[in-house]
Short mmCIF file of C-alpha atoms in Angstrom, two decimals:
data_model
loop_
_atom_site.label_atom_id
_atom_site.label_comp_id
_atom_site.label_asym_id
_atom_site.label_seq_id
_atom_site.Cartn_x
_atom_site.Cartn_y
_atom_site.Cartn_z
CA UNK A 288 0.00 0.00 0.00
CA UNK A 289 1.19 3.52 -0.84
CA UNK A 290 1.25 6.45 1.59
CA UNK A 291 -1.43 8.31 -0.34
CA UNK A 292 -3.73 5.27 -0.16
CA UNK A 293 -3.22 4.84 3.58
CA UNK A 294 -3.87 8.56 4.13
CA UNK A 295 -7.18 8.55 2.23
CA UNK A 296 -8.38 5.35 3.90
CA UNK A 297 -7.47 6.71 7.34
CA UNK A 298 -9.26 10.02 6.74
CA UNK A 299 -12.36 8.20 5.48
CA UNK A 300 -12.28 6.08 8.64
CA UNK A 301 -12.14 9.18 10.84
CA UNK A 302 -15.02 10.88 9.07
CA UNK A 303 -17.36 7.96 8.41
CA UNK A 304 -16.63 5.43 11.16
CA UNK A 305 -15.29 7.51 14.04
CA UNK A 306 -17.68 10.36 13.15
CA UNK A 307 -14.98 12.98 13.68
CA UNK A 308 -15.99 16.57 12.82
CA UNK A 309 -15.16 17.86 9.30
CA UNK A 310 -12.89 20.54 10.76
CA UNK A 311 -10.85 17.92 12.65
CA UNK A 312 -10.58 15.74 9.54
CA UNK A 313 -9.34 18.78 7.62
CA UNK A 314 -6.69 19.33 10.28
CA UNK A 315 -5.47 15.73 9.94
CA UNK A 316 -5.50 16.06 6.15
CA UNK A 317 -3.34 19.20 6.24
CA UNK A 318 -0.78 17.55 8.52
CA UNK A 319 -0.64 14.37 6.48
CA UNK A 320 -0.34 16.34 3.24
CA UNK A 321 2.89 17.73 4.67
CA UNK A 322 4.08 14.17 5.20
CA UNK A 323 3.22 13.37 1.57
CA UNK A 324 5.22 16.43 0.47
CA UNK A 325 8.31 15.39 2.45
CA UNK A 326 8.26 11.66 1.64
CA UNK A 327 6.31 11.49 -1.69
CA UNK A 328 2.76 10.06 -1.91
CA UNK A 329 3.79 7.00 -3.93
CA UNK A 330 6.15 5.67 -1.24
CA UNK A 331 5.35 2.14 -0.01
CA UNK A 332 4.22 2.41 3.61
CA UNK A 333 6.32 -0.50 4.91
CA UNK A 334 9.46 1.23 3.65
CA UNK A 335 8.90 4.29 5.87
CA UNK A 336 11.34 4.40 8.79
CA UNK A 337 11.55 6.32 12.02
CA UNK A 338 14.51 8.20 10.55
CA UNK A 339 12.37 9.34 7.60
CA UNK A 340 9.83 10.78 10.01
CA UNK A 341 12.49 12.48 12.14
CA UNK A 342 13.78 14.20 9.00
CA UNK A 343 10.24 15.49 8.36
CA UNK A 344 10.05 16.87 11.90
CA UNK A 345 13.47 18.45 11.45
CA UNK A 346 12.28 20.16 8.27
CA UNK A 347 9.25 21.59 10.06
CA UNK A 348 11.59 22.92 12.75
CA UNK A 349 13.83 24.54 10.11
CA UNK A 350 10.74 26.17 8.65
CA UNK A 351 10.22 27.66 12.13
CA UNK A 352 6.86 26.01 12.68
CA UNK A 353 5.54 26.41 16.21
CA UNK A 354 5.89 23.62 18.77
CA UNK A 355 2.10 23.20 18.71
CA UNK A 356 2.11 22.73 14.91
CA UNK A 357 4.94 20.20 15.06
CA UNK A 358 3.26 18.23 17.86
CA UNK A 359 -0.02 18.20 15.95
CA UNK A 360 1.88 16.84 12.92
CA UNK A 361 3.46 14.12 15.09
CA UNK A 362 0.07 13.18 16.56
CA UNK A 363 -1.50 12.94 13.09
CA UNK A 364 1.33 10.75 11.77
CA UNK A 365 1.18 8.52 14.86
CA UNK A 366 -2.55 8.01 14.48
CA UNK A 367 -2.35 7.21 10.78
CA UNK A 368 0.38 4.60 11.23
CA UNK A 369 -1.40 3.15 14.28
CA UNK A 370 -4.47 2.75 12.07
CA UNK A 371 -2.34 1.05 9.40
CA UNK A 372 -0.90 -1.40 11.95
CA UNK A 373 -4.29 -2.14 13.51
CA UNK A 374 -5.87 -3.03 10.18
CA UNK A 375 -2.97 -5.11 8.91
CA UNK A 376 -1.49 -2.72 6.36
CA UNK A 377 1.78 -2.32 8.26
CA UNK A 378 4.24 -4.83 9.71
CA UNK A 379 5.42 -2.31 12.35
CA UNK A 380 4.66 1.26 13.35
CA UNK A 381 7.59 3.59 12.47
CA UNK A 382 5.99 6.48 14.38
CA UNK A 383 5.68 4.62 17.67
CA UNK A 384 8.79 6.11 19.26
CA UNK A 385 8.40 9.67 17.99
CA UNK A 386 8.63 12.17 20.83
CA UNK A 387 6.82 15.46 20.94
CA UNK A 388 8.77 18.70 21.24
CA UNK A 389 8.56 20.93 24.29
CA UNK A 390 5.63 23.28 23.96
CA UNK A 391 5.98 26.49 26.00
CA UNK A 392 2.80 27.25 27.90
CA UNK A 393 1.04 30.34 26.63
CA UNK A 394 -1.66 32.30 28.38
CA UNK A 395 -4.69 32.31 26.08
CA UNK A 396 -5.20 35.70 24.47
CA UNK A 397 -8.26 37.42 25.84
CA UNK A 398 -9.89 40.86 25.84
CA UNK A 399 -10.65 43.23 28.68
CA UNK A 400 -14.26 44.23 29.26
CA UNK A 401 -13.61 47.55 27.53
CA UNK A 402 -12.14 45.79 24.52
CA UNK A 403 -15.16 43.48 24.30
CA UNK A 404 -17.49 46.47 24.39
CA UNK A 405 -15.41 48.23 21.74
CA UNK A 406 -15.43 45.33 19.25
CA UNK A 407 -19.14 44.68 19.81
CA UNK A 408 -19.89 48.35 19.03
CA UNK A 409 -17.86 48.42 15.81
CA UNK A 410 -20.71 47.30 13.51
CA UNK A 411 -22.82 50.30 14.65
CA UNK A 412 -19.92 52.71 14.30
CA UNK A 413 -18.55 51.61 10.92
CA UNK A 414 -21.18 49.31 9.36
CA UNK A 415 -18.56 47.67 7.16
CA UNK A 416 -20.65 44.63 6.30
CA UNK A 417 -24.04 43.84 7.87
CA UNK A 418 -24.47 45.84 11.05
CA UNK A 419 -27.27 43.94 12.77
CA UNK A 420 -25.90 40.48 11.98
CA UNK A 421 -22.37 41.35 13.00
CA UNK A 422 -23.39 42.91 16.31
CA UNK A 423 -25.47 39.82 17.16
CA UNK A 424 -22.61 37.53 16.11
CA UNK A 425 -20.04 39.27 18.33
CA UNK A 426 -22.31 39.50 21.37
CA UNK A 427 -23.42 35.87 21.09
CA UNK A 428 -19.83 34.64 20.73
CA UNK A 429 -18.82 36.45 23.91
CA UNK A 430 -21.97 35.57 25.86
CA UNK A 431 -21.94 31.85 25.03
CA UNK A 432 -18.24 30.96 24.74
CA UNK A 433 -19.02 29.07 21.53
CA UNK A 434 -16.42 27.99 19.03
CA UNK A 435 -16.83 29.80 15.70
CA UNK A 436 -17.92 26.56 14.00
CA UNK A 437 -20.57 26.00 16.68
CA UNK A 438 -22.08 29.45 16.24
CA UNK A 439 -22.11 29.28 12.41
CA UNK A 440 -23.76 25.83 12.52
CA UNK A 441 -26.45 27.05 14.92
CA UNK A 442 -29.99 26.60 13.59
CA UNK A 443 -33.11 28.52 14.54
CA UNK A 444 -34.66 25.37 16.01
CA UNK A 445 -31.67 24.99 18.36
CA UNK A 446 -32.53 28.24 20.17
CA UNK A 447 -35.07 28.36 22.99
CA UNK A 448 -38.27 30.33 22.37
CA UNK A 449 -37.18 33.05 24.84
CA UNK A 450 -33.64 33.12 23.35
CA UNK A 451 -32.03 32.55 26.75
CA UNK A 452 -30.17 29.42 25.66
CA UNK A 453 -29.42 27.09 22.76
CA UNK A 454 -28.10 23.61 22.11
CA UNK A 455 -24.85 23.49 20.13
CA UNK A 456 -22.92 20.53 18.78
CA UNK A 457 -19.21 20.65 19.54
CA UNK A 458 -16.20 18.42 19.05
CA UNK A 459 -16.91 14.71 18.92
CA UNK A 460 -20.54 15.51 18.05
CA UNK A 461 -21.22 16.26 21.72
CA UNK A 462 -24.22 18.47 22.41
CA UNK A 463 -24.24 21.02 25.21
CA UNK A 464 -26.33 23.95 26.40
CA UNK A 465 -25.02 27.50 26.04
CA UNK A 466 -26.54 30.73 27.32
CA UNK A 467 -27.11 34.26 26.01
CA UNK A 468 -27.24 37.45 28.08
CA UNK A 469 -29.75 40.27 27.61
CA UNK A 470 -27.46 42.22 25.28
CA UNK A 471 -27.14 39.17 23.02
CA UNK A 472 -30.88 38.50 23.05
CA UNK A 473 -31.65 42.10 22.19
CA UNK A 474 -29.18 42.13 19.29
CA UNK A 475 -30.51 38.75 18.11
CA UNK A 476 -34.12 39.96 17.98
CA UNK A 477 -33.13 42.95 15.85
CA UNK A 478 -31.03 40.76 13.55
CA UNK A 479 -33.83 38.23 13.04
CA UNK A 480 -36.07 40.97 11.66
CA UNK A 481 -33.34 41.99 9.23
CA UNK A 482 -32.71 38.33 8.37
CA UNK A 483 -36.31 37.95 7.15
CA UNK A 484 -35.90 40.95 4.85
CA UNK A 485 -32.72 39.53 3.32
CA UNK A 486 -34.36 36.16 2.65
CA UNK A 487 -37.37 37.86 1.08
CA UNK A 488 -35.11 40.05 -1.07
CA UNK A 489 -33.42 36.94 -2.47
CA UNK A 490 -36.69 34.98 -2.81
CA UNK A 491 -35.54 32.34 -0.34
CA UNK A 492 -38.17 30.61 1.77
CA UNK A 493 -37.49 31.06 5.47
CA UNK A 494 -38.27 27.39 6.14
CA UNK A 495 -35.63 26.28 3.64
CA UNK A 496 -32.82 28.09 5.39
CA UNK A 497 -32.64 27.08 9.04
CA UNK A 498 -29.15 28.42 9.79
CA UNK A 499 -29.23 31.35 12.16
CA UNK A 500 -26.40 33.36 10.65
CA UNK A 501 -26.50 34.14 6.95
CA UNK A 502 -24.28 35.98 4.51
CA UNK A 503 -25.58 38.97 2.59
CA UNK A 504 -26.87 36.71 -0.19
CA UNK A 505 -29.13 34.84 2.22
CA UNK A 506 -26.95 31.72 2.31
CA UNK A 507 -25.51 30.10 5.46
CA UNK A 508 -22.53 31.98 6.88
CA UNK A 509 -19.39 29.83 6.75
CA UNK A 510 -16.58 29.65 9.31
CA UNK A 511 -14.32 31.45 6.83
CA UNK A 512 -16.97 34.13 6.41
CA UNK A 513 -17.26 34.63 10.18
CA UNK A 514 -13.47 34.87 10.48
CA UNK A 515 -13.47 37.52 7.77
CA UNK A 516 -16.10 39.55 9.65
CA UNK A 517 -14.02 39.53 12.86
CA UNK A 518 -10.89 40.44 10.88
CA UNK A 519 -12.56 43.43 9.21
CA UNK A 520 -13.88 44.94 12.44
CA UNK A 521 -10.68 44.33 14.39
CA UNK A 522 -8.44 45.60 11.57
CA UNK A 523 -7.42 49.12 10.57
CA UNK A 524 -11.00 49.95 9.59
CA UNK A 525 -12.20 49.08 13.09
CA UNK A 526 -10.43 48.74 16.44
CA UNK A 527 -7.00 48.37 14.81
CA UNK A 528 -6.24 45.60 17.30
CA UNK A 529 -6.53 42.33 15.44
CA UNK A 530 -8.20 39.37 17.12
CA UNK A 531 -9.48 36.03 15.89
CA UNK A 532 -12.93 34.58 16.70
CA UNK A 533 -11.45 32.28 19.37
CA UNK A 534 -10.53 35.36 21.42
CA UNK A 535 -14.22 35.71 22.30
CA UNK A 536 -14.16 32.17 23.72
CA UNK A 537 -10.94 32.81 25.65
CA UNK A 538 -12.42 36.01 27.03
CA UNK A 539 -15.67 34.31 28.04
CA UNK A 540 -13.77 31.70 30.07
CA UNK A 541 -11.28 34.16 31.56
CA UNK A 542 -13.97 36.57 32.74
CA UNK A 543 -16.09 33.81 34.28
CA UNK A 544 -13.20 32.31 36.24
CA UNK A 545 -11.82 35.70 37.32
CA UNK A 546 -15.27 36.47 38.76
CA UNK A 547 -15.23 33.27 40.83
CA UNK A 548 -17.03 30.73 38.62
CA UNK A 549 -16.18 27.09 39.40
CA UNK A 550 -13.70 25.75 36.86
CA UNK A 551 -15.71 22.54 36.39
CA UNK A 552 -18.84 24.50 35.53
CA UNK A 553 -16.83 26.53 33.02
CA UNK A 554 -15.51 23.25 31.63
CA UNK A 555 -19.11 22.15 30.96
CA UNK A 556 -19.99 25.48 29.37
CA UNK A 557 -16.99 25.29 27.04
CA UNK A 558 -17.48 21.62 26.20
CA UNK A 559 -13.93 20.65 27.18
CA UNK A 560 -13.30 16.93 27.53
CA UNK A 561 -10.43 17.46 30.00
CA UNK A 562 -10.36 19.78 33.01
CA UNK A 563 -6.70 20.59 32.28
CA UNK A 564 -7.76 22.45 29.13
CA UNK A 565 -10.07 24.70 31.15
CA UNK A 566 -7.49 25.28 33.88
CA UNK A 567 -5.48 27.41 31.48
CA UNK A 568 -8.00 30.14 32.20
CA UNK A 569 -7.33 30.22 35.93
CA UNK A 570 -4.63 32.83 35.37
CA UNK A 571 -5.48 36.20 36.90
CA UNK A 572 -5.63 39.26 34.67
CA UNK A 573 -3.11 42.03 35.18
CA UNK A 574 -5.91 44.44 35.98
CA UNK A 575 -7.15 42.14 38.76
CA UNK A 576 -3.67 41.84 40.22
CA UNK A 577 -3.19 45.61 40.25
CA UNK A 578 -6.63 46.12 41.77
CA UNK A 579 -5.93 43.61 44.54
CA UNK A 580 -2.49 45.12 45.21
CA UNK A 581 -3.85 48.66 45.47
CA UNK A 582 -6.58 47.56 47.88
CA UNK A 583 -4.43 45.37 50.10
CA UNK A 584 -0.90 46.83 50.21
CA UNK A 585 -0.48 49.58 52.85
CA UNK A 586 2.05 51.54 50.74
CA UNK A 587 0.29 51.20 47.38
#
């Protein structure tokens, strides 16, 4: 069997048998495509050695890829060869002894309350794209802690009648309940009225398009489209302080924990499988440290 054949069979297994999300499959595909580039797709899988794989890792390092990117590549390669061994395509697993590289711990990037307010107000100030949709999108991302894929996949039927909460489907097809504050609900109500007008303008039946967030042509908003919206409003035309959509999720978690929320409850709200992932947010913001110092230190 050739490398390209093993790759395609493995990816089909992830998507169709393991029911892994399309975004995760795409991540594996991108990593394994790098392997194909380094070793050639036509290479016979049983001729791949540990040394071959170490050379690939070395090349990624020379290209100054981050430790996280290299470790994700190693994990993808390990899983593919483990699959090949399990199903009898390989005589031995050349990736078995690969070691991950040291990954320096980074504090997740998050926004202050003022920065959240500023980005959420940008659609009203500049109206670069679709004001009412974009305001609702930003406020719901911050209020719910949703991943960008979860919010773009949200359907009208997933939202409660009073708009206080919704069911979203996250990684591993796990469903969880997320919540929306009053500001989000207010922005959502205004957007839904505008949404009807857009569908009518494009002669699209409301019942045929269940996705909550649409693009300006009345079609479902994609993850790439949502990323573009955040980029526009956080770029030089907006706040001039670039963020990505995940910053809303980081900020949601950071603000909850800094206000005393139990880390296990935040874990449930975020849909994290492991508590260690959520514990990254237990860092204290600089503003909180300064505030505590000024209140407590006698010479402050």
